[in-house]
Amino acid sequence: MAEIGLLNGEPAVELIEGEIIHMAPMGTQHGNVVQRLHGALQTALAGRAVINMQRVFRLSNITEAQPDLIVLKPDRDYHSTKFPTGSDTLLVVEVSDASISYDHDIKVPLYAAHDVPEVWIVDLESRCVRFFRSPVDGKYTDVQVMQDPTTAKLAGLTIDLSDLLI
């Protein structure tokens, strides 16, 4: 819809199961955490993945989410000829302040149903990161919560998270 001009002038939206959902404006803390995490991922994954920040992510014909970060498998054209899908991903990250229940209860199950291998929710209110890994039959089988994490593993590499929640 955005590509043909139907959403021009609209605030940020995503299409979730056929419903247009208006996204809350990004606050300063949210934006800073996204920037710090983007930098940490770029440092750790240099040349091994494509990192998209706040771009459309197509899960189906009726669901196009807009997570804060998407880490994609390497691709010769940097996924520029089509929207990335679940099978293109290594990681999806949602940074949540007021949206934790929406991200946890609505988006994480959608990601699992579409075989996104790993999701992180950076929960700003609780000062933790929620890790969802290993989707089986539309549910994540490995779920962990870390208060003020210092590192995380992704694709066998260590990601420095020590400055994430400062």
PDB file of C-alpha atoms in Angstrom:
ATOM      1  CA  MET A   1       0.000   0.000   0.000  1.00  0.00           C
ATOM      2  CA  ALA A   2       2.816   2.397   0.810  1.00  0.00           C
ATOM      3  CA  GLU A   3       4.497   1.687  -2.532  1.00  0.00           C
ATOM      4  CA  ILE A   4       1.417   2.874  -4.454  1.00  0.00           C
ATOM      5  CA  GLY A   5       0.847   5.918  -2.228  1.00  0.00           C
ATOM      6  CA  LEU A   6      -2.108   4.808  -0.092  1.00  0.00           C
ATOM      7  CA  LEU A   7      -0.257   5.496   3.164  1.00  0.00           C
ATOM      8  CA  ASN A   8       1.543   8.721   2.197  1.00  0.00           C
ATOM      9  CA  GLY A   9       1.479  11.172   5.075  1.00  0.00           C
ATOM     10  CA  GLU A  10       0.540   8.460   7.563  1.00  0.00           C
ATOM     11  CA  PRO A  11       2.585   7.992  10.720  1.00  0.00           C
ATOM     12  CA  ALA A  12       4.620   4.779  10.877  1.00  0.00           C
ATOM     13  CA  VAL A  13       2.404   1.749  10.383  1.00  0.00           C
ATOM     14  CA  GLU A  14       2.737  -1.976   9.907  1.00  0.00           C
ATOM     15  CA  LEU A  15       0.355  -4.518   8.434  1.00  0.00           C
ATOM     16  CA  ILE A  16      -0.345  -7.321  10.908  1.00  0.00           C
ATOM     17  CA  GLU A  17      -2.656 -10.112   9.771  1.00  0.00           C
ATOM     18  CA  GLY A  18      -4.432  -7.727   7.384  1.00  0.00           C
ATOM     19  CA  GLU A  19      -4.890  -4.942   9.936  1.00  0.00           C
ATOM     20  CA  ILE A  20      -3.056  -1.619   9.704  1.00  0.00           C
ATOM     21  CA  ILE A  21      -1.437  -0.950  13.083  1.00  0.00           C
ATOM     22  CA  HIS A  22      -0.187   2.530  13.925  1.00  0.00           C
ATOM     23  CA  MET A  23       3.192   2.401  15.607  1.00  0.00           C
ATOM     24  CA  ALA A  24       4.043   4.579  18.589  1.00  0.00           C
ATOM     25  CA  PRO A  25       6.534   7.358  17.863  1.00  0.00           C
ATOM     26  CA  MET A  26      10.103   6.455  18.762  1.00  0.00           C
ATOM     27  CA  GLY A  27      11.374   8.158  21.895  1.00  0.00           C
ATOM     28  CA  THR A  28      14.944   9.238  22.539  1.00  0.00           C
ATOM     29  CA  GLN A  29      15.901   6.206  24.650  1.00  0.00           C
ATOM     30  CA  HIS A  30      14.362   3.829  22.103  1.00  0.00           C
ATOM     31  CA  GLY A  31      16.263   5.458  19.242  1.00  0.00           C
ATOM     32  CA  ASN A  32      19.542   5.439  21.154  1.00  0.00           C
ATOM     33  CA  VAL A  33      19.215   1.738  21.988  1.00  0.00           C
ATOM     34  CA  VAL A  34      18.474   0.917  18.338  1.00  0.00           C
ATOM     35  CA  GLN A  35      21.585   2.874  17.269  1.00  0.00           C
ATOM     36  CA  ARG A  36      23.833   1.212  19.879  1.00  0.00           C
ATOM     37  CA  LEU A  37      22.586  -2.266  18.995  1.00  0.00           C
ATOM     38  CA  HIS A  38      22.991  -1.563  15.278  1.00  0.00           C
ATOM     39  CA  GLY A  39      26.617  -0.590  15.923  1.00  0.00           C
ATOM     40  CA  ALA A  40      27.275  -3.679  18.049  1.00  0.00           C
ATOM     41  CA  LEU A  41      25.786  -5.952  15.385  1.00  0.00           C
ATOM     42  CA  GLN A  42      27.755  -4.259  12.595  1.00  0.00           C
ATOM     43  CA  THR A  43      30.992  -4.670  14.534  1.00  0.00           C
ATOM     44  CA  ALA A  44      30.416  -8.350  15.303  1.00  0.00           C
ATOM     45  CA  LEU A  45      28.908  -9.377  11.962  1.00  0.00           C
ATOM     46  CA  ALA A  46      30.963  -7.271   9.543  1.00  0.00           C
ATOM     47  CA  GLY A  47      30.659  -8.846   6.112  1.00  0.00           C
ATOM     48  CA  ARG A  48      28.747 -11.864   7.419  1.00  0.00           C
ATOM     49  CA  ALA A  49      25.219 -10.453   7.368  1.00  0.00           C
ATOM     50  CA  VAL A  50      23.055  -7.596   6.138  1.00  0.00           C
ATOM     51  CA  ILE A  51      21.562  -5.418   8.884  1.00  0.00           C
ATOM     52  CA  ASN A  52      18.369  -3.503   8.142  1.00  0.00           C
ATOM     53  CA  MET A  53      17.152  -0.829  10.506  1.00  0.00           C
ATOM     54  CA  GLN A  54      13.398  -0.141  10.676  1.00  0.00           C
ATOM     55  CA  ARG A  55      12.560  -1.579   7.280  1.00  0.00           C
ATOM     56  CA  VAL A  56       9.553  -3.561   6.113  1.00  0.00           C
ATOM     57  CA  PHE A  57       9.721  -7.288   6.708  1.00  0.00           C
ATOM     58  CA  ARG A  58       7.237  -9.437   4.755  1.00  0.00           C
ATOM     59  CA  LEU A  59       5.941 -12.445   6.658  1.00  0.00           C
ATOM     60  CA  SER A  60       2.976 -13.134   4.354  1.00  0.00           C
ATOM     61  CA  ASN A  61       0.642 -11.389   1.919  1.00  0.00           C
ATOM     62  CA  ILE A  62      -1.251  -9.943   4.892  1.00  0.00           C
ATOM     63  CA  THR A  63       1.601  -9.279   7.320  1.00  0.00           C
ATOM     64  CA  GLU A  64       4.422  -6.808   6.836  1.00  0.00           C
ATOM     65  CA  ALA A  65       6.057  -5.962  10.138  1.00  0.00           C
ATOM     66  CA  GLN A  66       8.542  -3.170  10.732  1.00  0.00           C
ATOM     67  CA  PRO A  67      10.897  -4.328  13.482  1.00  0.00           C
ATOM     68  CA  ASP A  68      13.669  -2.098  14.770  1.00  0.00           C
ATOM     69  CA  LEU A  69      16.432  -4.310  13.350  1.00  0.00           C
ATOM     70  CA  ILE A  70      16.580  -7.292  11.030  1.00  0.00           C
ATOM     71  CA  VAL A  71      19.778  -9.281  10.568  1.00  0.00           C
ATOM     72  CA  LEU A  72      19.646 -11.016   7.206  1.00  0.00           C
ATOM     73  CA  LYS A  73      21.669 -13.813   5.707  1.00  0.00           C
ATOM     74  CA  PRO A  74      24.314 -12.524   3.299  1.00  0.00           C
ATOM     75  CA  ASP A  75      22.974 -11.880  -0.188  1.00  0.00           C
ATOM     76  CA  ARG A  76      24.725 -10.664  -3.306  1.00  0.00           C
ATOM     77  CA  ASP A  77      22.196  -7.863  -3.925  1.00  0.00           C
ATOM     78  CA  TYR A  78      21.716  -7.055  -0.201  1.00  0.00           C
ATOM     79  CA  HIS A  79      18.059  -8.131  -0.443  1.00  0.00           C
ATOM     80  CA  SER A  80      17.342  -5.067  -2.575  1.00  0.00           C
ATOM     81  CA  THR A  81      15.055  -6.725  -5.118  1.00  0.00           C
ATOM     82  CA  LYS A  82      12.367  -7.856  -2.674  1.00  0.00           C
ATOM     83  CA  PHE A  83      11.250  -7.477   0.915  1.00  0.00           C
ATOM     84  CA  PRO A  84      13.054  -9.934   3.189  1.00  0.00           C
ATOM     85  CA  THR A  85      11.067 -12.876   4.558  1.00  0.00           C
ATOM     86  CA  GLY A  86      11.443 -15.241   7.510  1.00  0.00           C
ATOM     87  CA  SER A  87      13.691 -17.580   5.542  1.00  0.00           C
ATOM     88  CA  ASP A  88      16.091 -14.686   4.807  1.00  0.00           C
ATOM     89  CA  THR A  89      16.694 -13.846   8.463  1.00  0.00           C
ATOM     90  CA  LEU A  90      19.118 -14.654  11.218  1.00  0.00           C
ATOM     91  CA  LEU A  91      17.580 -12.315  13.811  1.00  0.00           C
ATOM     92  CA  VAL A  92      14.744  -9.851  14.352  1.00  0.00           C
ATOM     93  CA  VAL A  93      14.997  -7.251  17.132  1.00  0.00           C
ATOM     94  CA  GLU A  94      12.161  -5.271  18.682  1.00  0.00           C
ATOM     95  CA  VAL A  95      12.982  -2.496  21.140  1.00  0.00           C
ATOM     96  CA  SER A  96      10.016  -2.070  23.458  1.00  0.00           C
ATOM     97  CA  ASP A  97       9.051   0.627  25.843  1.00  0.00           C
ATOM     98  CA  ALA A  98       5.270   1.016  25.856  1.00  0.00           C
ATOM     99  CA  SER A  99       4.834  -1.799  23.286  1.00  0.00           C
ATOM    100  CA  ILE A 100       6.106  -4.818  25.262  1.00  0.00           C
ATOM    101  CA  SER A 101       2.795  -6.682  25.388  1.00  0.00           C
ATOM    102  CA  TYR A 102       2.166  -6.109  21.663  1.00  0.00           C
ATOM    103  CA  ASP A 103       5.686  -7.196  20.725  1.00  0.00           C
ATOM    104  CA  HIS A 104       5.632 -10.220  23.054  1.00  0.00           C
ATOM    105  CA  ASP A 105       2.051 -11.422  22.558  1.00  0.00           C
ATOM    106  CA  ILE A 106       1.417 -10.551  18.893  1.00  0.00           C
ATOM    107  CA  LYS A 107       4.669 -10.161  16.998  1.00  0.00           C
ATOM    108  CA  VAL A 108       6.831 -12.888  18.558  1.00  0.00           C
ATOM    109  CA  PRO A 109       4.253 -15.628  17.768  1.00  0.00           C
ATOM    110  CA  LEU A 110       4.010 -14.305  14.187  1.00  0.00           C
ATOM    111  CA  TYR A 111       7.773 -14.479  13.829  1.00  0.00           C
ATOM    112  CA  ALA A 112       7.797 -18.041  15.166  1.00  0.00           C
ATOM    113  CA  ALA A 113       4.988 -19.052  12.802  1.00  0.00           C
ATOM    114  CA  HIS A 114       7.054 -17.742   9.882  1.00  0.00           C
ATOM    115  CA  ASP A 115      10.270 -19.520  10.955  1.00  0.00           C
ATOM    116  CA  VAL A 116      12.294 -16.509  12.055  1.00  0.00           C
ATOM    117  CA  PRO A 117      15.143 -18.359  13.813  1.00  0.00           C
ATOM    118  CA  GLU A 118      15.745 -15.814  16.565  1.00  0.00           C
ATOM    119  CA  VAL A 119      14.013 -12.776  18.072  1.00  0.00           C
ATOM    120  CA  TRP A 120      15.263 -10.400  20.731  1.00  0.00           C
ATOM    121  CA  ILE A 121      13.012  -7.999  22.589  1.00  0.00           C
ATOM    122  CA  VAL A 122      14.943  -5.248  24.315  1.00  0.00           C
ATOM    123  CA  ASP A 123      12.548  -4.348  27.142  1.00  0.00           C
ATOM    124  CA  LEU A 124      13.400  -0.798  28.189  1.00  0.00           C
ATOM    125  CA  GLU A 125      10.985  -0.695  31.139  1.00  0.00           C
ATOM    126  CA  SER A 126      12.272  -3.907  32.737  1.00  0.00           C
ATOM    127  CA  ARG A 127      15.887  -3.286  31.607  1.00  0.00           C
ATOM    128  CA  CYS A 128      16.271  -6.747  30.154  1.00  0.00           C
ATOM    129  CA  VAL A 129      16.584  -8.552  26.867  1.00  0.00           C
ATOM    130  CA  ARG A 130      14.208 -11.404  26.072  1.00  0.00           C
ATOM    131  CA  PHE A 131      15.689 -13.999  23.721  1.00  0.00           C
ATOM    132  CA  PHE A 132      13.457 -16.289  21.642  1.00  0.00           C
ATOM    133  CA  ARG A 133      15.205 -19.064  19.719  1.00  0.00           C
ATOM    134  CA  SER A 134      14.610 -22.386  18.000  1.00  0.00           C
ATOM    135  CA  PRO A 135      11.105 -22.197  16.515  1.00  0.00           C
ATOM    136  CA  VAL A 136       9.291 -25.536  16.336  1.00  0.00           C
ATOM    137  CA  ASP A 137       5.709 -25.794  15.067  1.00  0.00           C
ATOM    138  CA  GLY A 138       5.198 -22.034  15.341  1.00  0.00           C
ATOM    139  CA  LYS A 139       6.557 -21.628  18.886  1.00  0.00           C
ATOM    140  CA  TYR A 140       9.968 -20.766  20.270  1.00  0.00           C
ATOM    141  CA  THR A 141      11.366 -23.629  22.332  1.00  0.00           C
ATOM    142  CA  ASP A 142      14.310 -21.725  23.822  1.00  0.00           C
ATOM    143  CA  VAL A 143      13.239 -18.593  25.717  1.00  0.00           C
ATOM    144  CA  GLN A 144      15.575 -16.700  28.042  1.00  0.00           C
ATOM    145  CA  VAL A 145      15.467 -13.377  29.870  1.00  0.00           C
ATOM    146  CA  MET A 146      18.689 -11.598  30.834  1.00  0.00           C
ATOM    147  CA  GLN A 147      18.801  -8.537  33.083  1.00  0.00           C
ATOM    148  CA  ASP A 148      21.406  -6.039  31.839  1.00  0.00           C
ATOM    149  CA  PRO A 149      23.098  -8.514  29.472  1.00  0.00           C
ATOM    150  CA  THR A 150      26.748  -8.047  28.615  1.00  0.00           C
ATOM    151  CA  THR A 151      26.950 -10.374  25.598  1.00  0.00           C
ATOM    152  CA  ALA A 152      24.793 -12.562  23.389  1.00  0.00           C
ATOM    153  CA  LYS A 153      25.568 -15.184  20.761  1.00  0.00           C
ATOM    154  CA  LEU A 154      24.375 -14.974  17.177  1.00  0.00           C
ATOM    155  CA  ALA A 155      25.509 -17.238  14.347  1.00  0.00           C
ATOM    156  CA  GLY A 156      28.375 -18.466  16.528  1.00  0.00           C
ATOM    157  CA  LEU A 157      29.655 -14.931  17.135  1.00  0.00           C
ATOM    158  CA  THR A 158      29.633 -12.894  20.340  1.00  0.00           C
ATOM    159  CA  ILE A 159      27.673  -9.646  20.294  1.00  0.00           C
ATOM    160  CA  ASP A 160      28.744  -7.024  22.857  1.00  0.00           C
ATOM    161  CA  LEU A 161      25.633  -5.766  24.668  1.00  0.00           C
ATOM    162  CA  SER A 162      27.439  -4.132  27.605  1.00  0.00           C
ATOM    163  CA  ASP A 163      26.496  -0.583  26.533  1.00  0.00           C
ATOM    164  CA  LEU A 164      22.991  -1.423  25.369  1.00  0.00           C
ATOM    165  CA  LEU A 165      20.958  -0.377  28.421  1.00  0.00           C
ATOM    166  CA  ILE A 166      23.081   2.459  29.798  1.00  0.00           C
TER     167      ILE A 166
END
